[in-house]
Amino acid sequence: MTNQKPIVIIIGPQGSGKGTQGKRLAEKLKVPYLETGQLLRDEIARGSDEGLLFASYMNKGDLVPAERVVALMSDKIRNAVTESGGAVIDSFPRNKEQALGFPSDVHPTHVLAIDITEDETIKRLSARRVCLNDKKIYNLISNPPKHDEQCDVCGAKLVQRDDDTPDAIRQRLSVYKQDTEPVLEQYQALGIVHRIDGMPPIDEVAKAVGEIFAE
Ligand code: AMP
């Protein structure tokens, strides 16, 4: 399998900016960006039985069962690496079971762990709004749309994600601490984990991420 470009896993608590930074990094590295949460939400939007099952976990803030996520992500990761030589993978693996299911012929080169405080997670997610048409993400405080709760690109009304409710946020944070942080230990042993402070403004965090990949 070609491996000339970075294969990056991004892990971080909710609202840490994984999606924003992941998309930017993938553009910079010219590799596909694979966002697990969005791929699951796409399936929900298709209205399939599988999507209904995903929603039943996601709306409570729980992880979708590992075998489903491994099945969804494995081929996408292999294809991305085969075709582009690299990938930015947002939020997979998210627990040890998924880490065991990560394609064994794909070797991540970097794991970015973006850190923010619990208070900041709650603050950011309560103000997060998304456009369901073009998936653009806004924050009413730090990255507001030009017109009141309307998408800058298509004008659609912005909405809150179904899992950005206080109960689901609390549950997602607890799952992150209990299930996702232990995954980092495993990659730490390989010496590929880079911890990023996710508290500063978006451009500053992007600069810190960029420095890791500077030639
Ligand atoms: P995110 O968009 O990363 O905040 O993810 C939203 C939700 O999607 C999570 O709370 C989980 O319910 C689900 N999800 C995302 N990634 C995974 C994963 N790797 N394994 C299981 N569920 C996931």
Coordinates of C-alpha atoms and ligand atoms in Angstrom, one line a residue:
M1 CA 0.0 0.0 0.0
T2 CA 1.4 3.5 -1.0
N3 CA 2.3 5.5 2.1
Q4 CA 4.1 8.6 0.9
K5 CA 1.9 11.1 2.8
P6 CA 0.9 11.4 6.5
I7 CA -1.9 9.1 7.8
V8 CA -3.3 11.2 10.6
I9 CA -5.8 10.3 13.3
I10 CA -7.5 13.2 15.1
I11 CA -8.8 12.6 18.6
G12 CA -10.3 15.1 21.0
P13 CA -13.3 15.8 23.2
Q14 CA -16.5 17.3 21.7
G15 CA -16.1 20.8 20.5
S16 CA -12.3 20.7 20.5
G17 CA -12.2 21.7 16.8
K18 CA -11.4 18.2 15.4
G19 CA -13.6 18.8 12.4
T20 CA -12.4 22.3 11.7
Q21 CA -8.7 21.5 12.0
G22 CA -9.1 18.1 10.3
K23 CA -10.6 19.6 7.2
R24 CA -7.9 22.3 7.0
L25 CA -5.2 19.8 7.5
A26 CA -6.5 17.4 4.9
E27 CA -6.6 20.3 2.4
K28 CA -3.0 21.3 3.2
L29 CA -1.8 17.7 2.9
K30 CA -3.9 17.0 -0.1
V31 CA -5.4 13.8 1.3
P32 CA -9.0 12.8 1.9
Y33 CA -10.7 13.8 5.1
L34 CA -12.7 11.0 6.7
E35 CA -15.0 12.3 9.5
T36 CA -16.6 9.4 11.3
G37 CA -19.4 11.4 12.9
Q38 CA -20.4 13.0 9.6
L39 CA -20.3 9.6 7.8
L40 CA -22.7 8.3 10.4
R41 CA -24.9 11.4 10.1
D42 CA -25.0 11.0 6.3
E43 CA -26.3 7.4 6.8
I44 CA -29.0 8.8 9.2
A45 CA -30.0 11.4 6.6
R46 CA -30.4 8.6 4.0
G47 CA -33.1 7.2 6.3
S48 CA -31.8 3.6 6.1
D49 CA -32.4 1.0 8.8
E50 CA -28.7 1.2 9.6
G51 CA -29.1 5.0 10.0
L52 CA -32.0 4.6 12.4
L53 CA -29.8 2.3 14.5
F54 CA -26.9 4.9 14.5
A55 CA -29.3 7.7 15.6
S56 CA -30.5 5.6 18.5
Y57 CA -27.0 5.7 20.0
M58 CA -25.8 9.1 18.8
N59 CA -28.8 11.1 20.1
K60 CA -28.1 9.8 23.6
G61 CA -24.4 10.6 23.3
D62 CA -23.3 6.9 23.2
L63 CA -20.9 5.4 20.7
V64 CA -22.3 3.4 17.8
P65 CA -21.3 -0.3 18.2
A66 CA -17.7 -1.0 17.3
E67 CA -18.4 -3.6 14.6
R68 CA -20.6 -1.2 12.7
V69 CA -18.1 1.6 12.8
V70 CA -15.2 -0.7 11.8
A71 CA -17.3 -1.9 8.9
L72 CA -18.1 1.6 7.8
M73 CA -14.5 3.0 8.2
S74 CA -12.1 0.2 7.2
D75 CA -12.7 0.3 3.4
K76 CA -12.8 4.0 3.3
I77 CA -9.5 4.3 5.1
R78 CA -7.9 1.6 2.9
N79 CA -9.2 3.3 -0.3
A80 CA -8.1 6.8 0.8
V81 CA -4.6 5.5 1.5
T82 CA -4.3 3.5 -1.6
E83 CA -5.6 6.3 -3.9
S84 CA -4.0 9.3 -2.2
G85 CA -1.1 7.9 -0.1
G86 CA -2.5 9.4 3.1
A87 CA -5.6 10.4 5.0
V88 CA -6.9 12.5 7.9
I89 CA -9.2 10.4 10.0
D90 CA -11.4 12.2 12.5
S91 CA -12.5 10.2 15.5
F92 CA -11.7 6.6 14.6
P93 CA -10.7 4.6 16.6
R94 CA -12.7 5.9 19.5
N95 CA -12.3 3.0 21.9
K96 CA -10.0 0.0 22.3
E97 CA -12.3 -2.4 20.4
Q98 CA -12.2 -0.1 17.4
A99 CA -8.5 0.2 17.6
L100 CA -8.3 -3.6 17.3
G101 CA -10.4 -3.3 14.2
F102 CA -8.3 -0.6 12.6
P103 CA -7.1 -1.9 9.2
S104 CA -3.8 -3.8 10.1
D105 CA -2.2 -2.9 6.7
V106 CA -2.6 0.9 7.4
H107 CA 0.0 2.4 9.7
P108 CA -0.9 5.8 11.2
T109 CA 2.0 8.3 11.2
H110 CA 0.5 10.9 13.5
V111 CA -2.1 11.0 16.2
L112 CA -3.2 14.6 17.1
A113 CA -4.9 14.8 20.5
I114 CA -6.7 18.2 20.8
D115 CA -7.3 19.2 24.4
I116 CA -9.9 21.6 25.7
T117 CA -11.5 21.9 29.2
E118 CA -14.9 20.6 30.0
D119 CA -16.3 24.1 30.5
E120 CA -15.1 25.1 27.1
T121 CA -16.8 22.0 25.5
I122 CA -20.1 22.9 27.0
K123 CA -19.7 26.6 26.0
R124 CA -18.8 25.8 22.4
L125 CA -21.4 23.1 21.8
S126 CA -24.2 25.2 23.2
A127 CA -23.3 27.9 20.7
R128 CA -22.6 25.4 17.8
R129 CA -24.9 25.7 14.8
V130 CA -24.7 23.7 11.5
C131 CA -26.0 24.0 8.0
L132 CA -27.6 20.6 7.0
N133 CA -27.1 21.5 3.3
D134 CA -23.4 22.0 3.0
K135 CA -22.3 20.8 6.5
K136 CA -20.7 24.1 7.3
I137 CA -20.2 24.6 11.1
Y138 CA -20.7 27.9 12.9
N139 CA -20.3 29.1 16.4
L140 CA -22.7 31.9 17.4
I141 CA -19.9 33.5 19.6
S142 CA -16.6 32.8 18.0
N143 CA -17.5 32.1 14.3
P144 CA -21.0 33.6 13.7
P145 CA -22.8 33.6 10.4
K146 CA -23.1 37.0 8.6
H147 CA -26.9 37.0 8.9
D148 CA -28.8 35.8 12.0
E149 CA -28.6 32.0 12.1
Q150 CA -28.4 31.6 8.3
C151 CA -25.8 29.8 6.3
D152 CA -23.3 32.2 4.6
V153 CA -23.0 29.8 1.6
C154 CA -26.6 28.8 0.9
G155 CA -28.8 30.9 3.2
A156 CA -30.5 27.9 4.8
K157 CA -31.6 28.2 8.4
L158 CA -28.9 26.9 10.8
V159 CA -29.8 24.2 13.3
Q160 CA -28.4 22.7 16.4
R161 CA -27.2 19.1 16.2
D162 CA -29.5 16.5 17.8
D163 CA -26.7 15.5 20.1
D164 CA -25.8 19.0 21.2
T165 CA -28.2 18.9 24.1
P166 CA -27.0 19.2 27.7
D167 CA -27.7 15.5 28.6
A168 CA -26.1 14.1 25.4
I169 CA -23.1 16.5 25.9
R170 CA -22.5 15.2 29.4
Q171 CA -22.7 11.6 28.2
R172 CA -20.3 12.2 25.3
L173 CA -17.8 13.7 27.6
S174 CA -17.9 10.8 30.0
V175 CA -17.6 8.3 27.1
Y176 CA -14.6 10.3 25.8
K177 CA -12.8 10.1 29.2
Q178 CA -13.6 6.5 29.8
D179 CA -13.3 5.0 26.3
T180 CA -11.4 7.3 24.0
E181 CA -8.5 8.6 26.1
P182 CA -7.2 5.1 26.8
V183 CA -6.7 4.7 23.0
L184 CA -4.1 7.4 23.1
E185 CA -2.0 5.4 25.5
Q186 CA -1.6 2.7 22.9
Y187 CA -0.4 5.2 20.2
Q188 CA 1.8 6.9 22.8
A189 CA 3.8 3.7 23.0
L190 CA 4.5 4.2 19.2
G191 CA 5.8 7.8 19.8
I192 CA 3.3 9.3 17.3
V193 CA 1.0 11.3 19.6
H194 CA 1.1 15.1 19.4
R195 CA -0.9 17.0 22.0
I196 CA -2.4 20.3 20.8
D197 CA -3.9 23.0 23.0
G198 CA -7.4 23.5 21.4
M199 CA -8.3 26.5 23.6
P200 CA -6.8 29.4 21.4
P201 CA -8.7 30.8 18.4
I202 CA -9.0 28.5 15.3
D203 CA -6.1 30.1 13.3
E204 CA -3.7 29.7 16.2
V205 CA -4.6 26.1 16.7
A206 CA -4.2 25.6 12.9
K207 CA -0.8 27.1 13.1
A208 CA 0.3 24.7 15.8
V209 CA -1.1 21.8 13.8
G210 CA 0.7 23.0 10.7
E211 CA 4.1 23.2 12.5
I212 CA 3.9 19.5 13.1
F213 CA 3.8 18.9 9.3
A214 CA 6.2 21.6 8.3
E215 CA 8.8 20.3 5.8
Ligands
AMP1 P1 -18.7 13.8 16.6 O1 -19.3 14.4 15.3 O2 -17.2 13.4 16.4 O3 -18.9 14.6 17.8 O4 -19.5 12.4 16.8 C1 -20.9 12.4 17.0 C2 -21.4 11.1 17.5 O5 -21.2 10.1 16.4 C3 -20.7 10.5 18.7 O6 -21.2 11.0 19.9 C4 -21.0 9.0 18.5 O7 -22.3 8.7 18.9 C5 -20.9 8.9 17.0 N1 -19.5 8.5 16.6 C6 -18.6 9.3 16.0 N2 -17.4 8.6 15.8 C7 -17.6 7.4 16.4 C8 -16.8 6.2 16.5 N3 -15.6 6.2 16.1 N4 -17.4 5.1 17.1 C9 -18.7 5.1 17.5 N5 -19.5 6.2 17.4 C10 -19.0 7.3 16.9

